Tab-separated table of C-alpha atoms in Angstrom:
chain	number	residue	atom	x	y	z
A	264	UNK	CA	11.003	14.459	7.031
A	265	UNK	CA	11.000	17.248	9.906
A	266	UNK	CA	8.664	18.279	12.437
A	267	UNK	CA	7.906	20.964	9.975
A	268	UNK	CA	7.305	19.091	6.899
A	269	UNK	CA	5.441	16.465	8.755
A	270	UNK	CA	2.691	19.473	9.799
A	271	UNK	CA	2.682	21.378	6.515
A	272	UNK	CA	1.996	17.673	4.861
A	273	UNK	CA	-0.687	17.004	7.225
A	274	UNK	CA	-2.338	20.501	8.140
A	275	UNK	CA	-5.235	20.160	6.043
A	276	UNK	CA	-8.925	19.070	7.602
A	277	UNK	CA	-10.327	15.791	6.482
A	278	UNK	CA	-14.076	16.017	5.087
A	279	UNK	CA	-15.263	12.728	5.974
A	280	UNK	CA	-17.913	12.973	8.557
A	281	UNK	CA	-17.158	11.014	11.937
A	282	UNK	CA	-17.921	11.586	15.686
A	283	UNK	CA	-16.367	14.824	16.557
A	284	UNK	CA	-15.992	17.241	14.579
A	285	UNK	CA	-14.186	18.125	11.681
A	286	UNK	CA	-10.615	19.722	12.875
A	287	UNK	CA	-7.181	21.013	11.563
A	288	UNK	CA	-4.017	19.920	12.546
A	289	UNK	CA	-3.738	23.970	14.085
A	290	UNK	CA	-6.810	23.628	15.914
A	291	UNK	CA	-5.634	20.750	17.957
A	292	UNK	CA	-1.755	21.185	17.791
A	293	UNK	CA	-1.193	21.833	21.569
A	294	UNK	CA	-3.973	18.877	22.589
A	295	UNK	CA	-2.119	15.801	20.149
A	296	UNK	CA	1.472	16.933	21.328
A	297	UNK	CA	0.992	16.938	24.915
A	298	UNK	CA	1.265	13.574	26.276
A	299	UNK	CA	-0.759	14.250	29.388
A	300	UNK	CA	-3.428	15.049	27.381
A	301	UNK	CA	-2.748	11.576	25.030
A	302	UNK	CA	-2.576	9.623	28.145
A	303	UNK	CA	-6.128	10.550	29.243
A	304	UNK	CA	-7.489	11.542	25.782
A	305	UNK	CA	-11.234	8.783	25.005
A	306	UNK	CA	-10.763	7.441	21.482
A	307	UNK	CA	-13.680	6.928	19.259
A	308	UNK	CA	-14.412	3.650	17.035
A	309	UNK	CA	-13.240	3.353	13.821
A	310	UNK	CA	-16.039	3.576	11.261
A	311	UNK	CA	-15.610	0.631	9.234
A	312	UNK	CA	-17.485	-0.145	5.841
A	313	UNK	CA	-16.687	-3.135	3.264
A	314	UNK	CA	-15.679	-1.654	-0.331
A	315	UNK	CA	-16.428	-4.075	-3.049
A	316	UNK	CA	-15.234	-2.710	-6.579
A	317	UNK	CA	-14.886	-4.085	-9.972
A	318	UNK	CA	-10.886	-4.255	-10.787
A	319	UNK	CA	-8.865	-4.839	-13.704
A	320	UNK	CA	-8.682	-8.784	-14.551
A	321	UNK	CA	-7.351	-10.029	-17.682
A	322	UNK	CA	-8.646	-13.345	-17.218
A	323	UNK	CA	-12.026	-12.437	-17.118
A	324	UNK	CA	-14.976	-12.178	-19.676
A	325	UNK	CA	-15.464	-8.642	-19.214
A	326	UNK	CA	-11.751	-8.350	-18.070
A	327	UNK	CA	-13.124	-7.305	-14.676
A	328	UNK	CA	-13.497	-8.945	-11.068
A	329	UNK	CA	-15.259	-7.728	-8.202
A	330	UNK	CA	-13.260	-7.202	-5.249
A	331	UNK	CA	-14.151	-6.091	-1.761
A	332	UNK	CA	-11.819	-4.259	0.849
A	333	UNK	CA	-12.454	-3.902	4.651
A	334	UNK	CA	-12.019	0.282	5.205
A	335	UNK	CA	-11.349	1.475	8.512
A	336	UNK	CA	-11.295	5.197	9.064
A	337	UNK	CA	-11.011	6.877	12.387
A	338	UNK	CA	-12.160	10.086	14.291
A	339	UNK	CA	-10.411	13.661	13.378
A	340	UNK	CA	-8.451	13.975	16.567
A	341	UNK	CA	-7.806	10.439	17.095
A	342	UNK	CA	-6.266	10.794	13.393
A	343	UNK	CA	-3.874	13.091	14.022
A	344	UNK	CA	-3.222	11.465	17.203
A	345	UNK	CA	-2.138	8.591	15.288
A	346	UNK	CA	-0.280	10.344	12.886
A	347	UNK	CA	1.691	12.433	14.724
A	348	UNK	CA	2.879	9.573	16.968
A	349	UNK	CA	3.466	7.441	13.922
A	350	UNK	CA	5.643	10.591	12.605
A	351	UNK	CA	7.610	10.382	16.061
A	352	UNK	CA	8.061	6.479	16.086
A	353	UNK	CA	9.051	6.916	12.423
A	354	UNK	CA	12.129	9.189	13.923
A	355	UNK	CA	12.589	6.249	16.378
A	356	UNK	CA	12.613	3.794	13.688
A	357	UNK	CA	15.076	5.565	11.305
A	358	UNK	CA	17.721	5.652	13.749
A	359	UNK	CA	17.449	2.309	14.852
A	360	UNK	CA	17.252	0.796	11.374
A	361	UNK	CA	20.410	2.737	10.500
A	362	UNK	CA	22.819	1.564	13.394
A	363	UNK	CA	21.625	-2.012	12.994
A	364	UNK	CA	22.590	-2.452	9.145
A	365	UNK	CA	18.405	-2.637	7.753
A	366	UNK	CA	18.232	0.703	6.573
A	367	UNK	CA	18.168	-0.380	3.123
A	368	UNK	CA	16.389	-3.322	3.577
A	369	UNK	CA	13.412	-2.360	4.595
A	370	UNK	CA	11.661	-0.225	1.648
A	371	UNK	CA	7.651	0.480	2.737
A	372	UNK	CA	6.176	3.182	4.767
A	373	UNK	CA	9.697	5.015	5.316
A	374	UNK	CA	9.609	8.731	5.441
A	375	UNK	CA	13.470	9.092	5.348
A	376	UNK	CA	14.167	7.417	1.921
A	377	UNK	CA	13.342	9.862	-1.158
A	378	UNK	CA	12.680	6.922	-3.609
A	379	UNK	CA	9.897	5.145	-4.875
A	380	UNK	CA	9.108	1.366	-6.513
A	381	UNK	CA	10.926	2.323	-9.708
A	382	UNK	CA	14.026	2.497	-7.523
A	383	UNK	CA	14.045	-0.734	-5.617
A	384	UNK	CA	13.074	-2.751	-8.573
A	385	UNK	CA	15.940	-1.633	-10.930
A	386	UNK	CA	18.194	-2.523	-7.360
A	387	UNK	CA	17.247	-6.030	-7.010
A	388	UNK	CA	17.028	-6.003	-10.987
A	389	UNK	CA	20.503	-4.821	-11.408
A	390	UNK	CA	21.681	-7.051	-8.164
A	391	UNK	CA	20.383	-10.343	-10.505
A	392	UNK	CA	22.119	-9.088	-13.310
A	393	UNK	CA	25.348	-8.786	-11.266
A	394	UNK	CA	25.117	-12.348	-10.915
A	395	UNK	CA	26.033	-15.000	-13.411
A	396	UNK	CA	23.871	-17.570	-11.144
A	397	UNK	CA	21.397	-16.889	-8.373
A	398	UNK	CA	18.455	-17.899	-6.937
A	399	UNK	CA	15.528	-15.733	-5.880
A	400	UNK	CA	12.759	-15.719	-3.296
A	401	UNK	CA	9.470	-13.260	-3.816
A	402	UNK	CA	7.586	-14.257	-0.657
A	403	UNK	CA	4.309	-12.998	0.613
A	404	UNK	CA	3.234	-12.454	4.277
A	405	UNK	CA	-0.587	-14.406	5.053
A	406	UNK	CA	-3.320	-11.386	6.192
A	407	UNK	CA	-0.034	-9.697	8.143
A	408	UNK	CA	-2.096	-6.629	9.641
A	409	UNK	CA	-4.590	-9.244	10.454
A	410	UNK	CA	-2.540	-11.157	12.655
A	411	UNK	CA	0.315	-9.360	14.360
A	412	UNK	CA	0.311	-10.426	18.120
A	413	UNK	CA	-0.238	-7.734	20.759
A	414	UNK	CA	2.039	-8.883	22.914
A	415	UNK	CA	4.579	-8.552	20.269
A	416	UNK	CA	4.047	-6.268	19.303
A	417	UNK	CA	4.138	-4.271	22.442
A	418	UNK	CA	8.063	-5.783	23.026
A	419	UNK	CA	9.764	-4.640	19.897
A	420	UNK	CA	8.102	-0.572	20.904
A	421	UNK	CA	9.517	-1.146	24.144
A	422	UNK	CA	12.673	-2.523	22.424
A	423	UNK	CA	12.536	0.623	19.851
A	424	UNK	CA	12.111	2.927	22.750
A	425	UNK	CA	14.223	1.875	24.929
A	426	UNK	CA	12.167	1.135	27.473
A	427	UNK	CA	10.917	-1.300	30.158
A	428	UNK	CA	7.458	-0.291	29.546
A	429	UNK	CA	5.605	1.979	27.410
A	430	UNK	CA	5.317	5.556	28.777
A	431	UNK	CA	1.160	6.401	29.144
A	432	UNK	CA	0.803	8.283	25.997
A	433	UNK	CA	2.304	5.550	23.469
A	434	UNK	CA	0.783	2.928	25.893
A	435	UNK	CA	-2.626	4.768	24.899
A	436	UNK	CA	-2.184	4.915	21.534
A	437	UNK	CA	-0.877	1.429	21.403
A	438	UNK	CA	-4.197	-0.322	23.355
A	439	UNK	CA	-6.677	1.395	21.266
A	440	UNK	CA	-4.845	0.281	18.108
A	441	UNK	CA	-4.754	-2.608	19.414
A	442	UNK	CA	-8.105	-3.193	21.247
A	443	UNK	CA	-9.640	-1.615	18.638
A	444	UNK	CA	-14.096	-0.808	17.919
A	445	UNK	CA	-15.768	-0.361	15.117
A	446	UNK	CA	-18.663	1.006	14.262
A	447	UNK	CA	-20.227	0.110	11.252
A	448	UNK	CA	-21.331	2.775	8.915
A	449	UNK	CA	-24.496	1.468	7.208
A	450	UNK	CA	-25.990	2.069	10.454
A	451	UNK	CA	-24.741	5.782	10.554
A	452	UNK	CA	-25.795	6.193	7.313
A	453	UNK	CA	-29.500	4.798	8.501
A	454	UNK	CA	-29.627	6.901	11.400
A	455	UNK	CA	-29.627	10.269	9.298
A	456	UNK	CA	-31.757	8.398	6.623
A	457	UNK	CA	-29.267	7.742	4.243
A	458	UNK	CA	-28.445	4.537	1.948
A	459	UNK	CA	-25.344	3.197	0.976
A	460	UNK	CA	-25.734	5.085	-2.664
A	461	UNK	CA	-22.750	7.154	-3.763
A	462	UNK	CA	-24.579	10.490	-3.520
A	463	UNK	CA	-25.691	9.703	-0.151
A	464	UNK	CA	-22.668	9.330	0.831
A	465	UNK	CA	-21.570	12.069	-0.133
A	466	UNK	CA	-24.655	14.047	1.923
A	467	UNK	CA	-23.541	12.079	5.068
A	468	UNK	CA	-19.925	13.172	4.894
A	469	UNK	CA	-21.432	16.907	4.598
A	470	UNK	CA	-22.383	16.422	8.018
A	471	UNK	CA	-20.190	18.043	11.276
A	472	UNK	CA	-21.051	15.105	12.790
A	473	UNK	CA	-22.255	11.526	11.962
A	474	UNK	CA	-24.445	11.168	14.622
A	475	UNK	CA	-25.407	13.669	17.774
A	476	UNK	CA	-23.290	13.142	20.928
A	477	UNK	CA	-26.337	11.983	22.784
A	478	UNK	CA	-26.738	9.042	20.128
A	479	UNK	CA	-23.315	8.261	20.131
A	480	UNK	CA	-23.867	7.537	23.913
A	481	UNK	CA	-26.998	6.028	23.960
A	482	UNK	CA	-26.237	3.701	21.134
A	483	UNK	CA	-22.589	2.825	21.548
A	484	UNK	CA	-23.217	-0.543	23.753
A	485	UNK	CA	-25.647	-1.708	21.062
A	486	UNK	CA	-23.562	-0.716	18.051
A	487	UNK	CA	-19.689	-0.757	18.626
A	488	UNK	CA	-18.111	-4.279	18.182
A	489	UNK	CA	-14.764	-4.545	19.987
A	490	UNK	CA	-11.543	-6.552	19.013
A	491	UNK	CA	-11.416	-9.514	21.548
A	492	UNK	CA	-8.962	-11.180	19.902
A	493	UNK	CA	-5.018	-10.877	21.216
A	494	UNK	CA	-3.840	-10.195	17.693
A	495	UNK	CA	-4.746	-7.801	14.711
A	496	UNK	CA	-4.825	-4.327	14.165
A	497	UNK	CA	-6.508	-1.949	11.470
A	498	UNK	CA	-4.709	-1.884	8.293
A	499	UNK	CA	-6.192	1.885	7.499
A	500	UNK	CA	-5.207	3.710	10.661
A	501	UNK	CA	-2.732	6.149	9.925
A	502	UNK	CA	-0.035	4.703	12.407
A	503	UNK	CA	-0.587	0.731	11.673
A	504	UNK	CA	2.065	1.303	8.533
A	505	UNK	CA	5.006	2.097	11.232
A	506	UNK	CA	3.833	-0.321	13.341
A	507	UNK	CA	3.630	-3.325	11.042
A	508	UNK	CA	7.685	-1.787	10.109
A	509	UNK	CA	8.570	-2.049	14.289
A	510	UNK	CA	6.986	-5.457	14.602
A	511	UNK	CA	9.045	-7.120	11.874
A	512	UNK	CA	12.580	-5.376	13.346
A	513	UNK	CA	13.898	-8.793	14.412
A	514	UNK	CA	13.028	-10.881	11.612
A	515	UNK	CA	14.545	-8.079	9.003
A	516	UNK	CA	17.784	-8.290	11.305
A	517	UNK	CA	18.147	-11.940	11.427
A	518	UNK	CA	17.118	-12.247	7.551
A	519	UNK	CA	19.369	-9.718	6.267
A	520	UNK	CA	22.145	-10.550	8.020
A	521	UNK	CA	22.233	-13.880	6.996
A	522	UNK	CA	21.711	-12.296	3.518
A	523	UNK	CA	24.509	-10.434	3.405
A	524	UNK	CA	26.601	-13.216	4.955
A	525	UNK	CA	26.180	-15.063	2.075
A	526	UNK	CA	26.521	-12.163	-0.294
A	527	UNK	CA	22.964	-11.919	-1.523
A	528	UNK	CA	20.219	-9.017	-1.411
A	529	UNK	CA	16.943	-8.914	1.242
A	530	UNK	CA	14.463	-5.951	0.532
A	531	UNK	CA	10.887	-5.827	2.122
A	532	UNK	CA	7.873	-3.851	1.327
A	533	UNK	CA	5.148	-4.327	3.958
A	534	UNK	CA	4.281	-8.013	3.800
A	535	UNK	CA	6.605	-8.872	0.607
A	536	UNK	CA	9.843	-9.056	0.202
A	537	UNK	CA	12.295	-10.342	-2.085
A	538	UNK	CA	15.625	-12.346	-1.640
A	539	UNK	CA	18.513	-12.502	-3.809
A	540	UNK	CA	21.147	-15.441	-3.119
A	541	UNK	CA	24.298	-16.118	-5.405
A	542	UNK	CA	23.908	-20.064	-6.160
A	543	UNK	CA	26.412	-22.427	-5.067
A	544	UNK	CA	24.313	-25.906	-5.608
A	545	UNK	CA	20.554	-25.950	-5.217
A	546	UNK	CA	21.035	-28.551	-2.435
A	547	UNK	CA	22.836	-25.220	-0.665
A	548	UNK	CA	19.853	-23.195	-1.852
A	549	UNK	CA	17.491	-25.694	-0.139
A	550	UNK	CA	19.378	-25.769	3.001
A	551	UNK	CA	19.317	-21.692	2.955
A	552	UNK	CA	15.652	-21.616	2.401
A	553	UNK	CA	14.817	-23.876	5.145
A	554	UNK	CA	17.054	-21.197	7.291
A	555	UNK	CA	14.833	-18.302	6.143
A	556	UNK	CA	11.542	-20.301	6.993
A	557	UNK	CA	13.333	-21.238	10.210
A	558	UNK	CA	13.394	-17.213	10.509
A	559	UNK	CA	9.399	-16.422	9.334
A	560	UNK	CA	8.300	-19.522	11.778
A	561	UNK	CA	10.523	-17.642	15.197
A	562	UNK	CA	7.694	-14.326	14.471
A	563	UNK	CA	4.747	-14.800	16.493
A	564	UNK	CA	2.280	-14.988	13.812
A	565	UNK	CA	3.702	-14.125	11.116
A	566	UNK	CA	3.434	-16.895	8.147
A	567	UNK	CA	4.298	-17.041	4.516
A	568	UNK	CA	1.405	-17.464	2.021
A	569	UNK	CA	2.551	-20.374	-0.013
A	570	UNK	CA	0.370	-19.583	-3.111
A	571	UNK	CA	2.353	-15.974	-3.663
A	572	UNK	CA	5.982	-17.717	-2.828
A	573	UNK	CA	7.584	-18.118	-5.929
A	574	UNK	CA	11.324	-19.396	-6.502
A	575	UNK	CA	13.240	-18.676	-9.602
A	576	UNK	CA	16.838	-19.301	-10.617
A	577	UNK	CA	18.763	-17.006	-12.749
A	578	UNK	CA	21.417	-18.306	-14.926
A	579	UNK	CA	23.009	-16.519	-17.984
A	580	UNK	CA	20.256	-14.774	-18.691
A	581	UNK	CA	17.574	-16.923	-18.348
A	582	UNK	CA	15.208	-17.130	-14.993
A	583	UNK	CA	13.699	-20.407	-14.691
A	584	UNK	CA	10.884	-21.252	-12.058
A	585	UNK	CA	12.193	-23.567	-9.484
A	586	UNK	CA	9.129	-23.594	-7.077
A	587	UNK	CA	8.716	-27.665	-7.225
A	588	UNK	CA	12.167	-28.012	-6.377
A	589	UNK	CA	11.903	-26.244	-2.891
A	590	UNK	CA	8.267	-25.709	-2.321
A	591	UNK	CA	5.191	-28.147	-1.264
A	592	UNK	CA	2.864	-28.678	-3.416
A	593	UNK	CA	3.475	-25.748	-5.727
A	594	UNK	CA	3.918	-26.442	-8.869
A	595	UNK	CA	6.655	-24.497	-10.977
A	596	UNK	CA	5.067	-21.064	-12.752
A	597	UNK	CA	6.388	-18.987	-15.877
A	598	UNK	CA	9.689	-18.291	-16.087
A	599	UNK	CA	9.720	-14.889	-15.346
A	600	UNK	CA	9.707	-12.499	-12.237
A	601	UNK	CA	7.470	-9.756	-11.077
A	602	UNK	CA	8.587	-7.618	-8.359
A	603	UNK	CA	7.066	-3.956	-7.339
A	604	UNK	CA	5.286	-3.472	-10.817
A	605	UNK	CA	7.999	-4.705	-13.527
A	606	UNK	CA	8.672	-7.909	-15.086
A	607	UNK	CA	12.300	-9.425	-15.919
A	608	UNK	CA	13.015	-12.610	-17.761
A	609	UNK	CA	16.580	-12.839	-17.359
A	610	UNK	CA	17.720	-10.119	-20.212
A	611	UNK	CA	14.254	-7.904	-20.712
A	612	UNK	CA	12.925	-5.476	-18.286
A	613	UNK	CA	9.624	-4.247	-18.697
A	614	UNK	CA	6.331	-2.311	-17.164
A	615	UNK	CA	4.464	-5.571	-16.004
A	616	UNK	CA	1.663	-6.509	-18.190
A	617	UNK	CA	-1.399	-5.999	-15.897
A	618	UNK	CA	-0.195	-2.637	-15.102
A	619	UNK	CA	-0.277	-1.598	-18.595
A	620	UNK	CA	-3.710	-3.811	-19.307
A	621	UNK	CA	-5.150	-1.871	-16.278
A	622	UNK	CA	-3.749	1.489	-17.831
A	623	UNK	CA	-5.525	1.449	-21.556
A	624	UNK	CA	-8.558	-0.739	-20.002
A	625	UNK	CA	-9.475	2.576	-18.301
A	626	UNK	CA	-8.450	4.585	-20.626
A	627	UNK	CA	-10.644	3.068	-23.203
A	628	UNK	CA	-13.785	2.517	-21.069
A	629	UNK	CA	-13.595	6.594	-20.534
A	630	UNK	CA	-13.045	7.283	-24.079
A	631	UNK	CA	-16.444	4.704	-24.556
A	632	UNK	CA	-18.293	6.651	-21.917
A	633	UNK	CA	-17.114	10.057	-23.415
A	634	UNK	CA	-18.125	9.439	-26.542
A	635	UNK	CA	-21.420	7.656	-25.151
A	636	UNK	CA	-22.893	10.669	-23.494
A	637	UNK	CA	-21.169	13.205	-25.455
A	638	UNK	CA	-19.198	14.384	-22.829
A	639	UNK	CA	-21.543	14.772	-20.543
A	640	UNK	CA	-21.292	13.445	-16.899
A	641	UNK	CA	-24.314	12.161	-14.516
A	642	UNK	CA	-23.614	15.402	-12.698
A	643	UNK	CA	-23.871	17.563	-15.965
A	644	UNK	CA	-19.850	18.333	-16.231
A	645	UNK	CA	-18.135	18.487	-19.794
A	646	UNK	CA	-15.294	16.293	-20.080
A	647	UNK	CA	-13.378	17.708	-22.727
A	648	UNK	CA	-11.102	15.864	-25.022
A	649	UNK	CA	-8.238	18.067	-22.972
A	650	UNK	CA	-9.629	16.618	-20.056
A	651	UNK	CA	-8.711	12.826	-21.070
A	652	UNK	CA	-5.539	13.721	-22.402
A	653	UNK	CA	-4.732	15.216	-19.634
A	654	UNK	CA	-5.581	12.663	-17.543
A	655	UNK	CA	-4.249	9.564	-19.780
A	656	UNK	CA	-1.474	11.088	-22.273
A	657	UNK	CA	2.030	12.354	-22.186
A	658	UNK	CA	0.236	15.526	-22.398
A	659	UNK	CA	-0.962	15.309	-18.361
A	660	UNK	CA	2.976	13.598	-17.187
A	661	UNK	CA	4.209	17.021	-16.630
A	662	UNK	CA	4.281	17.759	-13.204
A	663	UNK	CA	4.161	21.894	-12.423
A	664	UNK	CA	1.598	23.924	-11.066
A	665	UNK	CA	-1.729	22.129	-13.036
A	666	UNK	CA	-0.068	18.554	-12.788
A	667	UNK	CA	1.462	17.979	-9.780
A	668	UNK	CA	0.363	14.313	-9.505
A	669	UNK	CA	1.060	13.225	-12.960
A	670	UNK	CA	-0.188	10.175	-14.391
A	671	UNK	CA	0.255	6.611	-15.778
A	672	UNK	CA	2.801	8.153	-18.792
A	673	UNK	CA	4.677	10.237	-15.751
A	674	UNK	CA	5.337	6.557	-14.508
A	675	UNK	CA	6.446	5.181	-17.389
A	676	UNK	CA	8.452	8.393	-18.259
A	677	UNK	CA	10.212	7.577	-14.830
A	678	UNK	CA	10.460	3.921	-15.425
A	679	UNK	CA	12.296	4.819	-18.946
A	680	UNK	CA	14.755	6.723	-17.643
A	681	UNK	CA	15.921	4.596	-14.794
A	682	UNK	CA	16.130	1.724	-17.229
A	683	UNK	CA	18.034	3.043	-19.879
A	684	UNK	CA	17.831	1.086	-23.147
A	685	UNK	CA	15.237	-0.948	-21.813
A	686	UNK	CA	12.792	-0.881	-25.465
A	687	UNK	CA	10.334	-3.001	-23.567
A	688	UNK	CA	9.822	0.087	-20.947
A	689	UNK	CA	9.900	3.042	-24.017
A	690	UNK	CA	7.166	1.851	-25.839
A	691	UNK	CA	4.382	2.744	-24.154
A	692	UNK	CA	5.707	6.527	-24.180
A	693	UNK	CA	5.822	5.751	-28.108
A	694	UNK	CA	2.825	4.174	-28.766
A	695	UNK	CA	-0.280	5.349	-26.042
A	696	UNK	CA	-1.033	8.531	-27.931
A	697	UNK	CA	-1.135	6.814	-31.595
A	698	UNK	CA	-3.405	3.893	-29.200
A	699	UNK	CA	-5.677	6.503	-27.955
A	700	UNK	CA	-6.191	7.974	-31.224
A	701	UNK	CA	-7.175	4.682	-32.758
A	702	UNK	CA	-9.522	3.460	-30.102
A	703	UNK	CA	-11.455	7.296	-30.085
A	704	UNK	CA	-11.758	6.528	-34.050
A	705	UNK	CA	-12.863	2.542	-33.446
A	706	UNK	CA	-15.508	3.937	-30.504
A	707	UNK	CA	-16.851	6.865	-32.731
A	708	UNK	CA	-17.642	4.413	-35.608
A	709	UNK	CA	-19.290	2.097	-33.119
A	710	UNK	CA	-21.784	4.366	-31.589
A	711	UNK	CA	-22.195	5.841	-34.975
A	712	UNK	CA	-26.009	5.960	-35.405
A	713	UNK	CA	-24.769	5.380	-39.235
A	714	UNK	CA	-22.177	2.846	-38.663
């Protein structure tokens, strides 16, 4: 991505009300890319709130579970602050990755490598395959943006830069990333007489400003709360993505060389990552895992989350769990893989089941609600029968002018051709609208006053 595609992709005002006031990215073009201005520039809190939503759980009663997700989001200028410096340690990043051999290794947050999920899960799928016998390694990073050390942190941007020490502007951006405030926004919401209901939410965010400048100053000692710790940044801010890539440029150097030494595969989105190793003996296999946790232990906080580490062993096409053989107290699982959304067991590739589950659960609690209020919403729109097709069927995975984001079926229209012949992955194209047919029928009949 260029200078230019990084502005066009970005130009557009945000809505969400904050402390200054609501900006383009033309508006304050000459302010973010002058690093005198950076350097001196008075970053607000983040406004922080705790999402808790009901998500798709197939182990549940009512196949839900509530979840609840820390949101960060920051001020309009300090947002394109971040971005645009995340955009130029991005360029930084791309060149480095690519002279020292992890270009392809590292999959997550990269603005240089036109593929998606669908991509890097057929490459480690088709890397097994390749194999007669391997072993794999799906690990899992514990709370990474959590815990990523400052100080660190602060030596592999030096490192990326080439520098001593961080020139002003980056050093700026850097400290209030790291030394981050928050602000939390029940109490914004309070101060303009608001609750935490949906719709006045939505009223807040209609607001220039959250709160009056004069507020802001007279209630900033009382209400910001500061990150004391030497460790953690903001998972939402729009530059913590590139910098969670930049902290980990050691440990993806060390791990995939010794990867490719010994012939094998190392990808890593974020905090997971897969590796691929062609088996010798499993005593080998031992002796190369305890190499790779020799490798996650050197990272200044960084830590693998033993629950989500799962080792398999592929053999003639068969995968086998092998966790108790190499892992502490964790007990083998089922004897098949999921990695970035799809599901192999050895010969079969397909769309992993809780994706799909998710994708008709929805699907079938709108057709419910549809039918329920005869297509009538709380705010008094029609939802059409177009409208869920649209939104759910084959008949919405175009993508042209009136569907340029696609949906679930432009996935799995994807997904089927990258895995060619893979039934498993083509049957959801072949089945969903016949599905959605039947459960409109089954939901009619139920609410049926005469059924």
């Amino acid at each position: 991505m260029d200078l230019h595609e990084w502005k066009e992709k970005h130009k557009a005002r945000r809505g969400l009300a904050h402390f200054d006031s609501k900006v383009s990215l033309d508006q304050v073009w000459n302010y973010i890319s002058d690093p005198r201005r950076v350097t001196m520039h008075g970053f607000y809190p983040f406004i922080h709130y705790t999402l808790s939503f009901r998500k798709y759980h197939e182990a549940s009663v009512n196949k839900t579970k509530t979840k609840t997700r820390e949101i960060c989001y920051s001020a309009h200028i300090d947002r394109y602050i971040y971005q645009y410096y995340g955009f130029k340690l991005n360029q930084y990043y791309n060149l480095y990755v690519k002279d020292n051999g992890t270009d392809n290794a590292v999959i997550a947050y990269r603005d240089n490598l036109p593929k998606n999920n669908i991509h890097f899960a057929k490459r480690a799928i088709d890397f097994i395959k390749s194999n007669n016998e391997c072993y794999m390694m799906i690990g899992d990073f514990t709370k990474f943006f959590d815990s990523l050390d400052h100080k660190y942190l602060k030596e592999m941007l030096c490192r990326l830069l080439g520098a001593d020490k961080l020139p002003s502007d980056y050093y700026a951006v850097y400290k209030n990333i790291t030394k981050y405030s928050l602000w939390n926004r029940d109490d914004l919401l309070a101060l303009n007489g608001f609750t935490d209901k949906r719709k006045d939410v939505e009223a807040f965010n209609k607001l220039e400003r959250a709160i009056s400048l004069e507020q802001f100053k007279s209630l900033k000692k009382q209400c910001v709360k500061r990150n004391k710790n030497s460790f953690g940044i903001p998972q939402g801010s729009a530059i913590s993505a590139v910098f969670s890539n930049i902290y980990m440029l050691d440990f993806d150097k060390l791990i995939n060389d010794y990867i490719v030494e010994n012939h094998g595969l190392y990808m890593r989105y974020c905090d997971d990552f897969i590796i691929i190793l062609p088996k010798r003996t499993a005593e080998h296999f031992k002796m190369q895992f305890q190499h790779i946790r020799s490798v996650v232990d050197s990272v200044p906080k960084v830590e693998l989350e033993s629950e989500k580490t799962q080792i398999f062993e592929y053999s003639n096409g068969t995968i086998k769990s092998r966790n108790e053989d190499v892992l502490s107290n964790v007990k083998n699982g089922k004897d098949f893989m999921n990695y970035l959304g799809f599901t192999f067991d050895g010969r079969t590739v397909s769309i992993r089941d809780k994706t799909i589950s998710k994708y008709y659960y929805r699907l079938y609690r709108k057709l419910k609600t549809v039918v329920r209020t005869n297509g009538i919403t709380k705010k008094r729109n029609r939802i059409s029968s177009r409208n869920i097709y649209e939104k759910y069927s084959i008949k919405g995975a175009a993508v042209g002018k009136r569907h340029q984001d696609g949906n679930f079926i432009t996935y799995a229209l994807k997904a089927e051709r990258f895995f060619k012949g893979e039934r498993a992955v083509a049957l959801i194209r072949q089945r969903h609208m016949q599905k959605i047919r039947k459960q409109l029928k089954k939901v009619n009949n139920e609410l049926s006053p005469h059924s």
